[in-house]
Structure formats: C-alpha cells, structure tokens
Amino acid sequence: MTDPREQLVQAFGPEPTETWVVSAPGRVNLIGEHIDYHGLPVLPIAIHRRIRVAFRARTDRRIRAVSAKEYGLREFEWTPRLAPTAAGDWENYLRAAAEAVGRKWGAGVGADAAVVSDLPPAAGLASSSALIVAFTLGLLQANRRRASFGELMEILPEGEQFVGTRGGGMDHAASLASREGCASLIEFEPLAVRAIPVPEDWRFLVAHSLQTAEKSGTARDEYNARRAAGTAALKRLGFVSYRAAIEEPDAVEKLPPGPERDSFLHVTSEALRVRAAVKAMEQDDAGSFGRLLLESHASLRDRLRVSSPALDHLVETAVESGALGARLTGAGLGGCAVVFCKQPDLAAVRRGLIAHYYAGHPNFDPHQHLIDAQPGPGALHLA
Ligand code: GLA
C-alpha cells in the first residue's frame, strides 16, 4: 500500500504543519448476521486490510480529501449542518464523518487528507464504515479532541444513516475496538466488547462471490425490509426487545407463516448460535464452530432470504474443498462468504475454490477476491 503521506504532499504540496496517519480496518463477521440492529450480540473480527488516511489540520473550515484516481479530489466547507451531496459520491462518507463530529461537538477546523486503502469496496468488508471511522478520528485529532469508544459509538452508526443506510453498530465497533488475534463479541445493550482469543490454528478466508452488493438502491431496500419485518414480528408478539424474545422462542407459534415469522425465527436462532459459537471458540471446538456457520448460512438463505445462488454455490464449494464451515457474511445479496478451516487444510480449500468456483471467471483476482482474514487490531489499538 502506498504511503498516504506521499499522496497528501502530492495533492496539496508540502506544508510545515504536523501530519499524522489514522488507520481503520475492515471487518468480517464470523457469526451473528442481521441481528445487530435488533440489539443482539455479534462476533466479527477486524482484518489486516485497512483504510489509511494522512491528515493535516487547517486553520479554516475547509475539508479537502484526495483518494485513488477513480475517486479523485473532493472539498467542502464544514458548516454546522451538512447535507449529503449526489448519491453514490464518496464525498458523502467524508460529510458523514464531519456531520457526526459536528452534531456532537460542533464543527471545528477542517483538514487536508489523503486516503489509501487495500480494502476492496462493496465486498461485505465494511470499507465504507472503515472510511467513516478513519475520517472521524482524523477530524477529532485535527481539533485536539479525544473521544471515548462509547462516544464514538453514539455518533458513528447515526453518521452512516446520513449516507443512506442505517445498519447496526457492528462495523464501527469491530473497526474500532478489536484486538489482535481475537474475535470481538460485541454487545449493544449496554455497549461492551469482549475479546475472544481465536485458537492459533483456526484460519478464515473471505471469498468474494464476484457479485457486488451495492449498499444503495435495491440492496438497501432489501436490507431495510428485513429489519422492518423483524421489528414488526417483535411488536406483534408484544416483546419489548429481542433480548426478551430469545428467552421465549416458542412464542413464534403465534405468528402466521410469512416474512415476519421467518425473520423472528432467523433472529432468535442466530442469537443462540452466537452464544454457542463463542463457547466453541473458547473450547477450541472447530467442528462445532464450523457447523454453526453452516446453520447460520441456511437460516440466512431460507428464512431471511438474503443469500444468492452464487453465495450458496460458494459455500458448498468451500465445504467440498475441505472447509469446516462457511456462510455469507455482511448484509448478503451478493458480496462475500467467510470460509473457516484449520491451518493444515487452508491450501487445499484455497485450491478447491479456485478450481471449482473461480475457474472461468476472467475477473478473478486472488488479492481482491480470496483474502486471508486473520484477526487484527482495531483503530483504537493500532500503533
Ligand atoms: C451490514 C450492516 C451491519 C449488519 C450487517 C448484517 O453490514 O452495516 O450493521 O447489520 O449488514 O449483519
């Protein structure tokens, strides 16, 4: 990855002011899908792929940022109430960060920034959240403000809504608070992150289905529809929260067949799988962990209907190649699967996926589409 400081100087010239670099990693969710927005615990890891931003504080309110060629240079004035710019423009992520910081602490001095990344976009690795996290930390630092993890979690998921999606808090929490070598058990009510050490010989791959899940348009509507169905089911059954509902899973019998019932079944069963997966990880029980991933995929496919034929085929191919488990990861409807195996089987799993899934796809690039995803540190723990 190129040094973002060089990009900064190239774009905006050398300045005798202090420059610093902020990094925020992408994440892969191991298990606990489509439940964070219902306040239930999830188990992602941060990966070693990340967004790095070099920053220099300005004395006025201008924010200027440059990224790779295809994204180009953006600049705007950091005013107290920012509105989004054209849909799909990457400037919205910068605006989202500025608006999130501004809403809580007021607009401050702006910054010049250069962004570099080795995180593939729109691949279920939360690259957009990583960009918002990095940019938020950079703007805070430009204004000499320290924010706690809790404060960041108050503003970041809201900030993402500003760009059109309102996910749960998983992506930001994982990108901020993960620990090297550990998965993060993220709880939301109240907010807490527990580091669960990943056994030494467990390996994860992120395999792209080669179908992109754009977080705009249809995919966003589908995401919101899943969220709405789950919430409607909860209301219909008279529960105050899913935390209460998972203690009485039989209540589902009162719901007629349909999307609400299916969502309720997915959410409650997925929450129990997260619990079981944490136990399996703590006991170094790779067989059980792998089975839970497969059950999660089946529930996402059959109940929540957020898989795709390509993702199903990818998961099957991974298992046929020797993986202990695999499942779609992230919002689904395209994007990636997370594949789980033990270290001695990693090479065979990779070879199998290349021979039986990626063969015949001229666009396949192993560096972008078949990524080793070992657990790395989050932005708050990166040197
Ligand atoms: C997206 C959201 C997350 C989470 C997942 C589904 O990635 O950003 O908050 O809801 O979908 O688990």
mmCIF file of C-alpha atoms and ligand atoms in Angstrom:
data_model
loop_
_atom_site.group_PDB
_atom_site.id
_atom_site.type_symbol
_atom_site.label_atom_id
_atom_site.label_comp_id
_atom_site.label_asym_id
_atom_site.label_seq_id
_atom_site.Cartn_x
_atom_site.Cartn_y
_atom_site.Cartn_z
ATOM 1 C CA MET A 1 0.000 0.000 0.000
ATOM 2 C CA THR A 2 1.358 3.439 -0.865
ATOM 3 C CA ASP A 3 2.084 5.835 1.962
ATOM 4 C CA PRO A 4 -0.826 8.271 2.330
ATOM 5 C CA ARG A 5 1.642 10.971 3.449
ATOM 6 C CA GLU A 6 3.166 10.948 -0.016
ATOM 7 C CA GLN A 7 -0.283 11.290 -1.585
ATOM 8 C CA LEU A 8 -1.003 14.173 0.744
ATOM 9 C CA VAL A 9 2.116 16.062 -0.327
ATOM 10 C CA GLN A 10 1.492 15.242 -3.986
ATOM 11 C CA ALA A 11 -2.065 16.543 -3.847
ATOM 12 C CA PHE A 12 -1.711 19.564 -1.589
ATOM 13 C CA GLY A 13 2.012 20.360 -1.548
ATOM 14 C CA PRO A 14 4.488 20.256 1.331
ATOM 15 C CA GLU A 15 3.406 22.203 4.400
ATOM 16 C CA PRO A 16 5.468 22.633 7.528
ATOM 17 C CA THR A 17 2.490 21.558 9.661
ATOM 18 C CA GLU A 18 2.218 18.284 11.558
ATOM 19 C CA THR A 19 0.921 15.293 9.575
ATOM 20 C CA TRP A 20 -0.449 12.135 11.127
ATOM 21 C CA VAL A 21 -1.951 8.915 9.833
ATOM 22 C CA VAL A 22 -5.126 7.247 11.069
ATOM 23 C CA SER A 23 -5.946 3.632 10.141
ATOM 24 C CA ALA A 24 -9.237 1.805 10.376
ATOM 25 C CA PRO A 25 -9.552 -1.865 9.398
ATOM 26 C CA GLY A 26 -12.348 -3.650 7.596
ATOM 27 C CA ARG A 27 -14.181 -6.420 9.361
ATOM 28 C CA VAL A 28 -15.502 -9.868 8.651
ATOM 29 C CA ASN A 29 -18.458 -11.013 10.644
ATOM 30 C CA LEU A 30 -17.888 -14.607 11.762
ATOM 31 C CA ILE A 31 -21.427 -15.117 13.032
ATOM 32 C CA GLY A 32 -24.427 -13.068 14.158
ATOM 33 C CA GLU A 33 -25.869 -11.752 10.890
ATOM 34 C CA HIS A 34 -28.762 -9.327 10.597
ATOM 35 C CA ILE A 35 -29.176 -9.153 14.353
ATOM 36 C CA ASP A 36 -27.001 -6.214 15.454
ATOM 37 C CA TYR A 37 -29.754 -3.752 14.533
ATOM 38 C CA HIS A 38 -32.047 -5.666 16.883
ATOM 39 C CA GLY A 39 -29.564 -5.061 19.698
ATOM 40 C CA LEU A 40 -28.252 -8.640 19.835
ATOM 41 C CA PRO A 41 -24.578 -9.656 20.217
ATOM 42 C CA VAL A 42 -22.448 -10.397 17.149
ATOM 43 C CA LEU A 43 -18.995 -11.930 16.650
ATOM 44 C CA PRO A 44 -16.850 -10.221 13.976
ATOM 45 C CA ILE A 45 -13.082 -9.905 13.590
ATOM 46 C CA ALA A 46 -11.190 -6.879 12.305
ATOM 47 C CA ILE A 47 -8.866 -7.894 9.466
ATOM 48 C CA HIS A 48 -5.419 -6.682 8.472
ATOM 49 C CA ARG A 49 -6.762 -4.888 5.388
ATOM 50 C CA ARG A 50 -7.491 -1.272 6.177
ATOM 51 C CA ILE A 51 -8.080 2.294 5.143
ATOM 52 C CA ARG A 52 -5.264 4.692 5.969
ATOM 53 C CA VAL A 53 -5.722 8.426 5.947
ATOM 54 C CA ALA A 54 -2.963 11.029 6.269
ATOM 55 C CA PHE A 55 -4.246 14.262 7.813
ATOM 56 C CA ARG A 56 -3.071 17.813 8.246
ATOM 57 C CA ALA A 57 -5.148 20.298 10.237
ATOM 58 C CA ARG A 58 -6.155 23.559 8.565
ATOM 59 C CA THR A 59 -6.895 26.871 10.224
ATOM 60 C CA ASP A 60 -10.183 27.435 8.352
ATOM 61 C CA ARG A 61 -13.254 25.177 7.964
ATOM 62 C CA ARG A 62 -12.370 23.675 4.617
ATOM 63 C CA ILE A 63 -12.157 19.898 4.275
ATOM 64 C CA ARG A 64 -10.170 18.622 1.300
ATOM 65 C CA ALA A 65 -9.553 14.969 0.599
ATOM 66 C CA VAL A 66 -7.962 13.008 -2.153
ATOM 67 C CA SER A 67 -8.165 9.279 -2.844
ATOM 68 C CA ALA A 68 -7.173 6.859 -5.589
ATOM 69 C CA LYS A 69 -7.549 8.106 -9.176
ATOM 70 C CA GLU A 70 -11.056 6.825 -9.780
ATOM 71 C CA TYR A 71 -12.355 8.671 -6.723
ATOM 72 C CA GLY A 72 -10.473 11.940 -7.164
ATOM 73 C CA LEU A 73 -10.360 15.093 -5.060
ATOM 74 C CA ARG A 74 -13.263 16.439 -3.007
ATOM 75 C CA GLU A 75 -13.614 19.599 -0.981
ATOM 76 C CA PHE A 76 -16.325 21.310 1.018
ATOM 77 C CA GLU A 77 -16.880 23.724 3.870
ATOM 78 C CA TRP A 78 -17.506 22.166 7.295
ATOM 79 C CA THR A 79 -20.656 24.015 8.276
ATOM 80 C CA PRO A 80 -22.774 23.192 11.360
ATOM 81 C CA ARG A 81 -25.493 21.418 9.348
ATOM 82 C CA LEU A 82 -24.150 19.448 6.416
ATOM 83 C CA ALA A 83 -26.390 17.959 3.751
ATOM 84 C CA PRO A 84 -25.472 14.972 1.580
ATOM 85 C CA THR A 85 -24.129 15.567 -1.904
ATOM 86 C CA ALA A 86 -25.002 13.492 -5.021
ATOM 87 C CA ALA A 87 -25.986 9.897 -4.159
ATOM 88 C CA GLY A 88 -23.116 7.437 -4.620
ATOM 89 C CA ASP A 89 -20.393 10.106 -4.378
ATOM 90 C CA TRP A 90 -17.592 9.199 -1.967
ATOM 91 C CA GLU A 91 -17.691 12.726 -0.567
ATOM 92 C CA ASN A 92 -20.778 11.607 1.359
ATOM 93 C CA TYR A 93 -18.596 9.457 3.620
ATOM 94 C CA LEU A 94 -16.412 12.454 4.419
ATOM 95 C CA ARG A 95 -19.506 14.552 5.027
ATOM 96 C CA ALA A 96 -20.967 11.810 7.204
ATOM 97 C CA ALA A 97 -17.872 11.895 9.443
ATOM 98 C CA ALA A 98 -17.871 15.701 9.638
ATOM 99 C CA GLU A 99 -21.595 15.781 10.361
ATOM 100 C CA ALA A 100 -21.268 13.094 13.065
ATOM 101 C CA VAL A 101 -18.485 15.000 14.829
ATOM 102 C CA GLY A 102 -20.217 18.345 14.267
ATOM 103 C CA ARG A 103 -23.531 17.217 15.679
ATOM 104 C CA LYS A 104 -21.968 16.223 18.982
ATOM 105 C CA TRP A 105 -19.136 18.723 19.394
ATOM 106 C CA GLY A 106 -19.814 21.452 16.830
ATOM 107 C CA ALA A 107 -17.997 21.991 13.522
ATOM 108 C CA GLY A 108 -14.295 22.629 14.017
ATOM 109 C CA VAL A 109 -11.240 23.385 11.919
ATOM 110 C CA GLY A 110 -11.040 21.467 8.667
ATOM 111 C CA ALA A 111 -8.245 19.278 7.338
ATOM 112 C CA ASP A 112 -6.410 18.207 4.216
ATOM 113 C CA ALA A 113 -6.447 14.449 3.874
ATOM 114 C CA ALA A 114 -5.240 11.658 1.600
ATOM 115 C CA VAL A 115 -6.892 8.249 1.676
ATOM 116 C CA VAL A 116 -5.297 4.944 0.654
ATOM 117 C CA SER A 117 -6.879 1.535 1.057
ATOM 118 C CA ASP A 118 -6.296 -2.129 0.432
ATOM 119 C CA LEU A 119 -9.866 -2.991 1.360
ATOM 120 C CA PRO A 120 -11.976 -3.926 -1.664
ATOM 121 C CA PRO A 121 -15.131 -1.774 -1.751
ATOM 122 C CA ALA A 122 -18.679 -3.188 -1.780
ATOM 123 C CA ALA A 123 -17.468 -6.620 -0.731
ATOM 124 C CA GLY A 124 -19.086 -7.096 2.654
ATOM 125 C CA LEU A 125 -15.907 -5.987 4.430
ATOM 126 C CA ALA A 126 -17.384 -2.712 5.688
ATOM 127 C CA SER A 127 -14.999 -0.487 3.742
ATOM 128 C CA SER A 128 -17.413 2.446 3.955
ATOM 129 C CA SER A 129 -17.635 2.204 7.739
ATOM 130 C CA ALA A 130 -13.836 1.982 7.926
ATOM 131 C CA LEU A 131 -13.593 5.199 5.891
ATOM 132 C CA ILE A 132 -16.067 6.988 8.161
ATOM 133 C CA VAL A 133 -14.248 5.699 11.267
ATOM 134 C CA ALA A 134 -10.839 6.838 9.978
ATOM 135 C CA PHE A 135 -12.122 10.212 8.852
ATOM 136 C CA THR A 136 -13.936 10.803 12.127
ATOM 137 C CA LEU A 137 -10.801 10.009 14.156
ATOM 138 C CA GLY A 138 -8.779 12.303 11.891
ATOM 139 C CA LEU A 139 -11.164 15.245 12.269
ATOM 140 C CA LEU A 140 -11.230 14.750 16.030
ATOM 141 C CA GLN A 141 -7.445 14.763 16.146
ATOM 142 C CA ALA A 142 -7.274 17.890 13.955
ATOM 143 C CA ASN A 143 -9.406 19.515 16.633
ATOM 144 C CA ARG A 144 -7.362 18.041 19.504
ATOM 145 C CA ARG A 145 -10.370 16.217 20.849
ATOM 146 C CA ARG A 146 -10.264 12.790 22.433
ATOM 147 C CA ALA A 147 -13.429 10.745 22.227
ATOM 148 C CA SER A 148 -14.131 7.567 24.182
ATOM 149 C CA PHE A 149 -15.251 4.355 22.488
ATOM 150 C CA GLY A 150 -18.756 4.942 23.868
ATOM 151 C CA GLU A 151 -18.898 8.472 22.450
ATOM 152 C CA LEU A 152 -17.706 7.257 19.059
ATOM 153 C CA MET A 153 -20.386 4.577 19.074
ATOM 154 C CA GLU A 154 -23.018 7.228 19.813
ATOM 155 C CA ILE A 155 -22.150 9.191 16.684
ATOM 156 C CA LEU A 156 -20.874 6.679 14.119
ATOM 157 C CA PRO A 157 -23.889 4.466 13.322
ATOM 158 C CA GLU A 158 -26.012 7.646 13.118
ATOM 159 C CA GLY A 159 -23.438 9.138 10.774
ATOM 160 C CA GLU A 160 -23.851 6.220 8.403
ATOM 161 C CA GLN A 161 -27.554 6.935 8.202
ATOM 162 C CA PHE A 162 -26.536 10.244 6.719
ATOM 163 C CA VAL A 163 -25.230 8.348 3.680
ATOM 164 C CA GLY A 164 -28.478 6.496 3.282
ATOM 165 C CA THR A 165 -28.069 3.280 5.258
ATOM 166 C CA ARG A 166 -28.684 2.768 8.911
ATOM 167 C CA GLY A 167 -27.029 -0.501 9.811
ATOM 168 C CA GLY A 168 -26.383 -1.641 13.322
ATOM 169 C CA GLY A 169 -23.227 -0.765 15.202
ATOM 170 C CA MET A 170 -21.248 -3.920 14.410
ATOM 171 C CA ASP A 171 -18.999 -2.497 11.699
ATOM 172 C CA HIS A 172 -17.866 0.556 13.642
ATOM 173 C CA ALA A 173 -17.387 -1.334 16.895
ATOM 174 C CA ALA A 174 -15.301 -4.027 15.170
ATOM 175 C CA SER A 175 -13.209 -1.497 13.256
ATOM 176 C CA LEU A 176 -12.543 0.493 16.431
ATOM 177 C CA ALA A 177 -12.210 -1.922 19.303
ATOM 178 C CA SER A 178 -10.963 -5.307 18.019
ATOM 179 C CA ARG A 179 -7.820 -6.857 19.461
ATOM 180 C CA GLU A 180 -5.041 -8.611 17.572
ATOM 181 C CA GLY A 181 -5.625 -12.358 17.477
ATOM 182 C CA CYS A 182 -9.144 -12.084 18.881
ATOM 183 C CA ALA A 183 -12.726 -12.077 17.711
ATOM 184 C CA SER A 184 -14.904 -9.339 19.206
ATOM 185 C CA LEU A 185 -18.090 -10.311 20.971
ATOM 186 C CA ILE A 186 -19.956 -7.034 20.605
ATOM 187 C CA GLU A 187 -22.913 -6.415 22.859
ATOM 188 C CA PHE A 188 -25.114 -3.375 22.399
ATOM 189 C CA GLU A 189 -27.420 -3.141 25.378
ATOM 190 C CA PRO A 190 -25.318 -1.953 27.124
ATOM 191 C CA LEU A 191 -22.384 -1.464 24.741
ATOM 192 C CA ALA A 192 -19.466 -3.786 25.501
ATOM 193 C CA VAL A 193 -16.773 -5.588 23.535
ATOM 194 C CA ARG A 194 -15.300 -8.818 24.831
ATOM 195 C CA ALA A 195 -12.128 -10.085 23.114
ATOM 196 C CA ILE A 196 -12.350 -13.840 22.497
ATOM 197 C CA PRO A 197 -8.943 -15.314 21.565
ATOM 198 C CA VAL A 198 -9.108 -17.217 18.278
ATOM 199 C CA PRO A 199 -7.334 -20.592 18.541
ATOM 200 C CA GLU A 200 -3.884 -20.464 16.886
ATOM 201 C CA ASP A 201 -4.587 -22.881 14.062
ATOM 202 C CA TRP A 202 -8.012 -21.534 13.023
ATOM 203 C CA ARG A 203 -8.000 -19.854 9.648
ATOM 204 C CA PHE A 204 -10.544 -17.646 7.888
ATOM 205 C CA LEU A 205 -10.809 -16.717 4.242
ATOM 206 C CA VAL A 206 -13.044 -14.084 2.764
ATOM 207 C CA ALA A 207 -14.197 -15.346 -0.598
ATOM 208 C CA HIS A 208 -15.946 -12.948 -2.947
ATOM 209 C CA SER A 209 -18.926 -14.298 -4.871
ATOM 210 C CA LEU A 210 -17.938 -11.877 -7.691
ATOM 211 C CA GLN A 211 -21.400 -10.404 -7.468
ATOM 212 C CA THR A 212 -21.323 -6.978 -5.943
ATOM 213 C CA ALA A 213 -23.611 -5.954 -3.134
ATOM 214 C CA GLU A 214 -24.023 -2.229 -3.632
ATOM 215 C CA LYS A 215 -25.236 -0.595 -0.452
ATOM 216 C CA SER A 216 -27.618 1.601 -2.336
ATOM 217 C CA GLY A 217 -30.836 1.177 -4.259
ATOM 218 C CA THR A 218 -32.361 -2.287 -4.195
ATOM 219 C CA ALA A 219 -29.929 -3.808 -1.722
ATOM 220 C CA ARG A 220 -30.705 -1.035 0.717
ATOM 221 C CA ASP A 221 -34.450 -1.554 0.361
ATOM 222 C CA GLU A 222 -33.996 -5.282 0.888
ATOM 223 C CA TYR A 223 -31.890 -4.655 3.993
ATOM 224 C CA ASN A 224 -34.458 -2.261 5.427
ATOM 225 C CA ALA A 225 -37.285 -4.683 4.648
ATOM 226 C CA ARG A 226 -35.558 -7.423 6.717
ATOM 227 C CA ARG A 227 -35.128 -5.031 9.571
ATOM 228 C CA ALA A 228 -38.749 -3.888 9.395
ATOM 229 C CA ALA A 229 -40.108 -7.468 9.289
ATOM 230 C CA GLY A 230 -38.107 -8.436 12.373
ATOM 231 C CA THR A 231 -39.302 -5.385 14.260
ATOM 232 C CA ALA A 232 -42.921 -5.949 13.217
ATOM 233 C CA ALA A 233 -42.770 -9.556 14.470
ATOM 234 C CA LEU A 234 -41.465 -8.402 17.821
ATOM 235 C CA LYS A 235 -44.247 -5.859 18.185
ATOM 236 C CA ARG A 236 -46.941 -8.290 17.146
ATOM 237 C CA LEU A 237 -45.786 -10.719 19.831
ATOM 238 C CA GLY A 238 -45.671 -7.945 22.429
ATOM 239 C CA PHE A 239 -41.988 -8.225 23.357
ATOM 240 C CA VAL A 240 -40.081 -5.095 24.376
ATOM 241 C CA SER A 241 -36.841 -6.321 22.825
ATOM 242 C CA TYR A 242 -35.222 -9.311 21.132
ATOM 243 C CA ARG A 243 -33.261 -9.884 24.313
ATOM 244 C CA ALA A 244 -36.576 -10.721 25.936
ATOM 245 C CA ALA A 245 -37.812 -12.666 22.899
ATOM 246 C CA ILE A 246 -34.862 -15.093 22.794
ATOM 247 C CA GLU A 247 -35.843 -16.337 26.235
ATOM 248 C CA GLU A 248 -39.234 -17.420 24.796
ATOM 249 C CA PRO A 249 -38.549 -18.700 21.285
ATOM 250 C CA ASP A 250 -41.782 -20.753 21.250
ATOM 251 C CA ALA A 251 -43.760 -17.527 21.000
ATOM 252 C CA VAL A 252 -43.146 -17.774 17.256
ATOM 253 C CA GLU A 253 -46.025 -20.266 17.052
ATOM 254 C CA LYS A 254 -48.415 -17.332 17.388
ATOM 255 C CA LEU A 255 -47.197 -15.824 14.113
ATOM 256 C CA PRO A 256 -48.742 -16.894 10.787
ATOM 257 C CA PRO A 257 -46.360 -18.090 8.051
ATOM 258 C CA GLY A 258 -44.664 -15.204 6.208
ATOM 259 C CA PRO A 259 -41.724 -12.820 6.332
ATOM 260 C CA GLU A 260 -42.354 -11.706 9.919
ATOM 261 C CA ARG A 261 -42.340 -15.239 11.245
ATOM 262 C CA ASP A 262 -39.285 -16.119 9.191
ATOM 263 C CA SER A 263 -37.421 -13.051 10.408
ATOM 264 C CA PHE A 264 -38.273 -13.802 14.022
ATOM 265 C CA LEU A 265 -37.037 -17.363 13.583
ATOM 266 C CA HIS A 266 -33.816 -16.197 11.987
ATOM 267 C CA VAL A 267 -33.064 -13.549 14.589
ATOM 268 C CA THR A 268 -33.791 -15.684 17.650
ATOM 269 C CA SER A 269 -31.958 -18.739 16.316
ATOM 270 C CA GLU A 270 -28.964 -16.675 15.163
ATOM 271 C CA ALA A 271 -28.626 -15.156 18.632
ATOM 272 C CA LEU A 272 -28.396 -18.645 20.122
ATOM 273 C CA ARG A 273 -25.824 -19.633 17.501
ATOM 274 C CA VAL A 274 -23.657 -16.671 18.504
ATOM 275 C CA ARG A 275 -23.687 -17.876 22.106
ATOM 276 C CA ALA A 276 -22.811 -21.411 21.024
ATOM 277 C CA ALA A 277 -20.087 -20.147 18.677
ATOM 278 C CA VAL A 278 -18.381 -18.212 21.459
ATOM 279 C CA LYS A 279 -18.380 -21.356 23.571
ATOM 280 C CA ALA A 280 -16.981 -23.400 20.677
ATOM 281 C CA MET A 281 -14.220 -20.848 20.133
ATOM 282 C CA GLU A 282 -13.343 -20.794 23.817
ATOM 283 C CA GLN A 283 -13.190 -24.585 23.862
ATOM 284 C CA ASP A 284 -11.226 -24.827 20.598
ATOM 285 C CA ASP A 285 -14.053 -26.897 19.149
ATOM 286 C CA ALA A 286 -13.586 -26.236 15.438
ATOM 287 C CA GLY A 287 -16.122 -28.873 14.351
ATOM 288 C CA SER A 288 -18.985 -27.231 16.265
ATOM 289 C CA PHE A 289 -17.922 -23.757 15.170
ATOM 290 C CA GLY A 290 -17.993 -24.818 11.517
ATOM 291 C CA ARG A 291 -21.436 -26.432 11.862
ATOM 292 C CA LEU A 292 -22.808 -23.230 13.402
ATOM 293 C CA LEU A 293 -21.554 -21.223 10.416
ATOM 294 C CA LEU A 294 -23.361 -23.589 8.064
ATOM 295 C CA GLU A 295 -26.569 -23.381 10.097
ATOM 296 C CA SER A 296 -26.318 -19.605 10.026
ATOM 297 C CA HIS A 297 -25.993 -19.654 6.250
ATOM 298 C CA ALA A 298 -29.002 -21.943 5.894
ATOM 299 C CA SER A 299 -31.091 -19.607 8.055
ATOM 300 C CA LEU A 300 -29.984 -16.536 6.071
ATOM 301 C CA ARG A 301 -30.787 -18.379 2.849
ATOM 302 C CA ASP A 302 -34.124 -19.980 3.761
ATOM 303 C CA ARG A 303 -35.622 -17.658 6.352
ATOM 304 C CA LEU A 304 -34.205 -14.208 5.762
ATOM 305 C CA ARG A 305 -33.643 -14.856 2.035
ATOM 306 C CA VAL A 306 -30.534 -12.690 1.758
ATOM 307 C CA SER A 307 -28.336 -15.268 0.025
ATOM 308 C CA SER A 308 -27.959 -15.724 -3.735
ATOM 309 C CA PRO A 309 -27.327 -18.762 -5.946
ATOM 310 C CA ALA A 310 -23.699 -17.607 -6.280
ATOM 311 C CA LEU A 311 -23.204 -17.355 -2.498
ATOM 312 C CA ASP A 312 -24.851 -20.759 -1.964
ATOM 313 C CA HIS A 313 -22.566 -22.291 -4.565
ATOM 314 C CA LEU A 314 -19.541 -20.615 -2.974
ATOM 315 C CA VAL A 315 -20.412 -22.020 0.457
ATOM 316 C CA GLU A 316 -20.962 -25.512 -0.969
ATOM 317 C CA THR A 317 -17.681 -25.381 -2.878
ATOM 318 C CA ALA A 318 -15.824 -24.306 0.258
ATOM 319 C CA VAL A 319 -17.173 -27.285 2.193
ATOM 320 C CA GLU A 320 -16.456 -29.702 -0.663
ATOM 321 C CA SER A 321 -12.895 -28.340 -0.675
ATOM 322 C CA GLY A 322 -12.371 -29.204 2.992
ATOM 323 C CA ALA A 323 -13.680 -26.180 4.922
ATOM 324 C CA LEU A 324 -15.319 -26.933 8.273
ATOM 325 C CA GLY A 325 -17.881 -24.208 7.687
ATOM 326 C CA ALA A 326 -18.748 -21.203 5.554
ATOM 327 C CA ARG A 327 -21.517 -18.650 5.337
ATOM 328 C CA LEU A 328 -22.400 -15.412 3.657
ATOM 329 C CA THR A 329 -21.034 -12.508 5.651
ATOM 330 C CA GLY A 330 -22.311 -8.931 5.863
ATOM 331 C CA ALA A 331 -25.670 -7.857 4.546
ATOM 332 C CA GLY A 332 -25.727 -10.533 1.795
ATOM 333 C CA LEU A 333 -27.491 -10.417 -1.599
ATOM 334 C CA GLY A 334 -24.049 -10.650 -3.192
ATOM 335 C CA GLY A 335 -20.696 -9.838 -1.661
ATOM 336 C CA CYS A 336 -18.626 -12.342 0.296
ATOM 337 C CA ALA A 337 -18.660 -15.561 2.225
ATOM 338 C CA VAL A 338 -16.458 -16.226 5.214
ATOM 339 C CA VAL A 339 -14.791 -19.635 4.988
ATOM 340 C CA PHE A 340 -13.439 -21.443 8.040
ATOM 341 C CA CYS A 341 -10.867 -24.230 8.230
ATOM 342 C CA LYS A 342 -7.839 -25.344 10.224
ATOM 343 C CA GLN A 343 -4.371 -24.289 9.148
ATOM 344 C CA PRO A 344 -3.285 -27.621 7.568
ATOM 345 C CA ASP A 345 -6.340 -27.537 5.253
ATOM 346 C CA LEU A 346 -6.020 -23.928 4.153
ATOM 347 C CA ALA A 347 -4.045 -24.559 0.956
ATOM 348 C CA ALA A 348 -6.478 -27.273 -0.194
ATOM 349 C CA VAL A 349 -9.506 -25.084 0.496
ATOM 350 C CA ARG A 350 -7.971 -22.252 -1.492
ATOM 351 C CA ARG A 351 -7.076 -24.577 -4.366
ATOM 352 C CA GLY A 352 -10.574 -26.079 -4.371
ATOM 353 C CA LEU A 353 -12.253 -22.677 -4.501
ATOM 354 C CA ILE A 354 -10.008 -21.549 -7.334
ATOM 355 C CA ALA A 355 -10.548 -24.743 -9.339
ATOM 356 C CA HIS A 356 -14.284 -25.162 -8.753
ATOM 357 C CA TYR A 357 -15.654 -21.691 -8.103
ATOM 358 C CA TYR A 358 -13.380 -19.127 -9.700
ATOM 359 C CA ALA A 359 -12.305 -21.090 -12.805
ATOM 360 C CA GLY A 360 -13.858 -19.456 -15.832
ATOM 361 C CA HIS A 361 -14.192 -16.051 -14.143
ATOM 362 C CA PRO A 362 -11.699 -13.866 -16.048
ATOM 363 C CA ASN A 363 -12.102 -11.054 -13.494
ATOM 364 C CA PHE A 364 -10.984 -13.202 -10.567
ATOM 365 C CA ASP A 365 -8.050 -11.610 -8.741
ATOM 366 C CA PRO A 366 -6.899 -13.604 -5.690
ATOM 367 C CA HIS A 367 -5.625 -10.459 -3.972
ATOM 368 C CA GLN A 368 -9.090 -8.864 -4.095
ATOM 369 C CA HIS A 369 -11.375 -11.875 -4.064
ATOM 370 C CA LEU A 370 -9.817 -14.567 -1.890
ATOM 371 C CA ILE A 371 -8.406 -12.891 1.156
ATOM 372 C CA ASP A 372 -6.695 -14.389 4.195
ATOM 373 C CA ALA A 373 -8.528 -12.838 7.097
ATOM 374 C CA GLN A 374 -6.671 -13.296 10.333
ATOM 375 C CA PRO A 375 -7.905 -11.267 13.313
ATOM 376 C CA GLY A 376 -6.145 -7.923 13.614
ATOM 377 C CA PRO A 377 -6.397 -4.875 15.874
ATOM 378 C CA GLY A 378 -8.996 -2.129 15.572
ATOM 379 C CA ALA A 379 -8.266 1.567 15.053
ATOM 380 C CA LEU A 380 -8.104 2.269 18.793
ATOM 381 C CA HIS A 381 -5.416 -0.382 19.269
ATOM 382 C CA LEU A 382 -3.294 0.249 16.191
ATOM 383 C CA ALA A 383 0.069 1.872 16.800
HETATM 384 C C1 GLA B 1 -24.441 -4.574 7.195
HETATM 385 C C2 GLA B 1 -24.578 -3.573 8.348
HETATM 386 C C3 GLA B 1 -24.273 -4.240 9.686
HETATM 387 C C4 GLA B 1 -25.084 -5.514 9.849
HETATM 388 C C5 GLA B 1 -24.938 -6.419 8.624
HETATM 389 C C6 GLA B 1 -25.811 -7.643 8.684
HETATM 390 O O1 GLA B 1 -23.107 -4.958 7.040
HETATM 391 O O2 GLA B 1 -23.701 -2.497 8.157
HETATM 392 O O3 GLA B 1 -24.507 -3.337 10.749
HETATM 393 O O4 GLA B 1 -26.433 -5.207 10.085
HETATM 394 O O5 GLA B 1 -25.231 -5.719 7.428
HETATM 395 O O6 GLA B 1 -25.454 -8.439 9.766
#
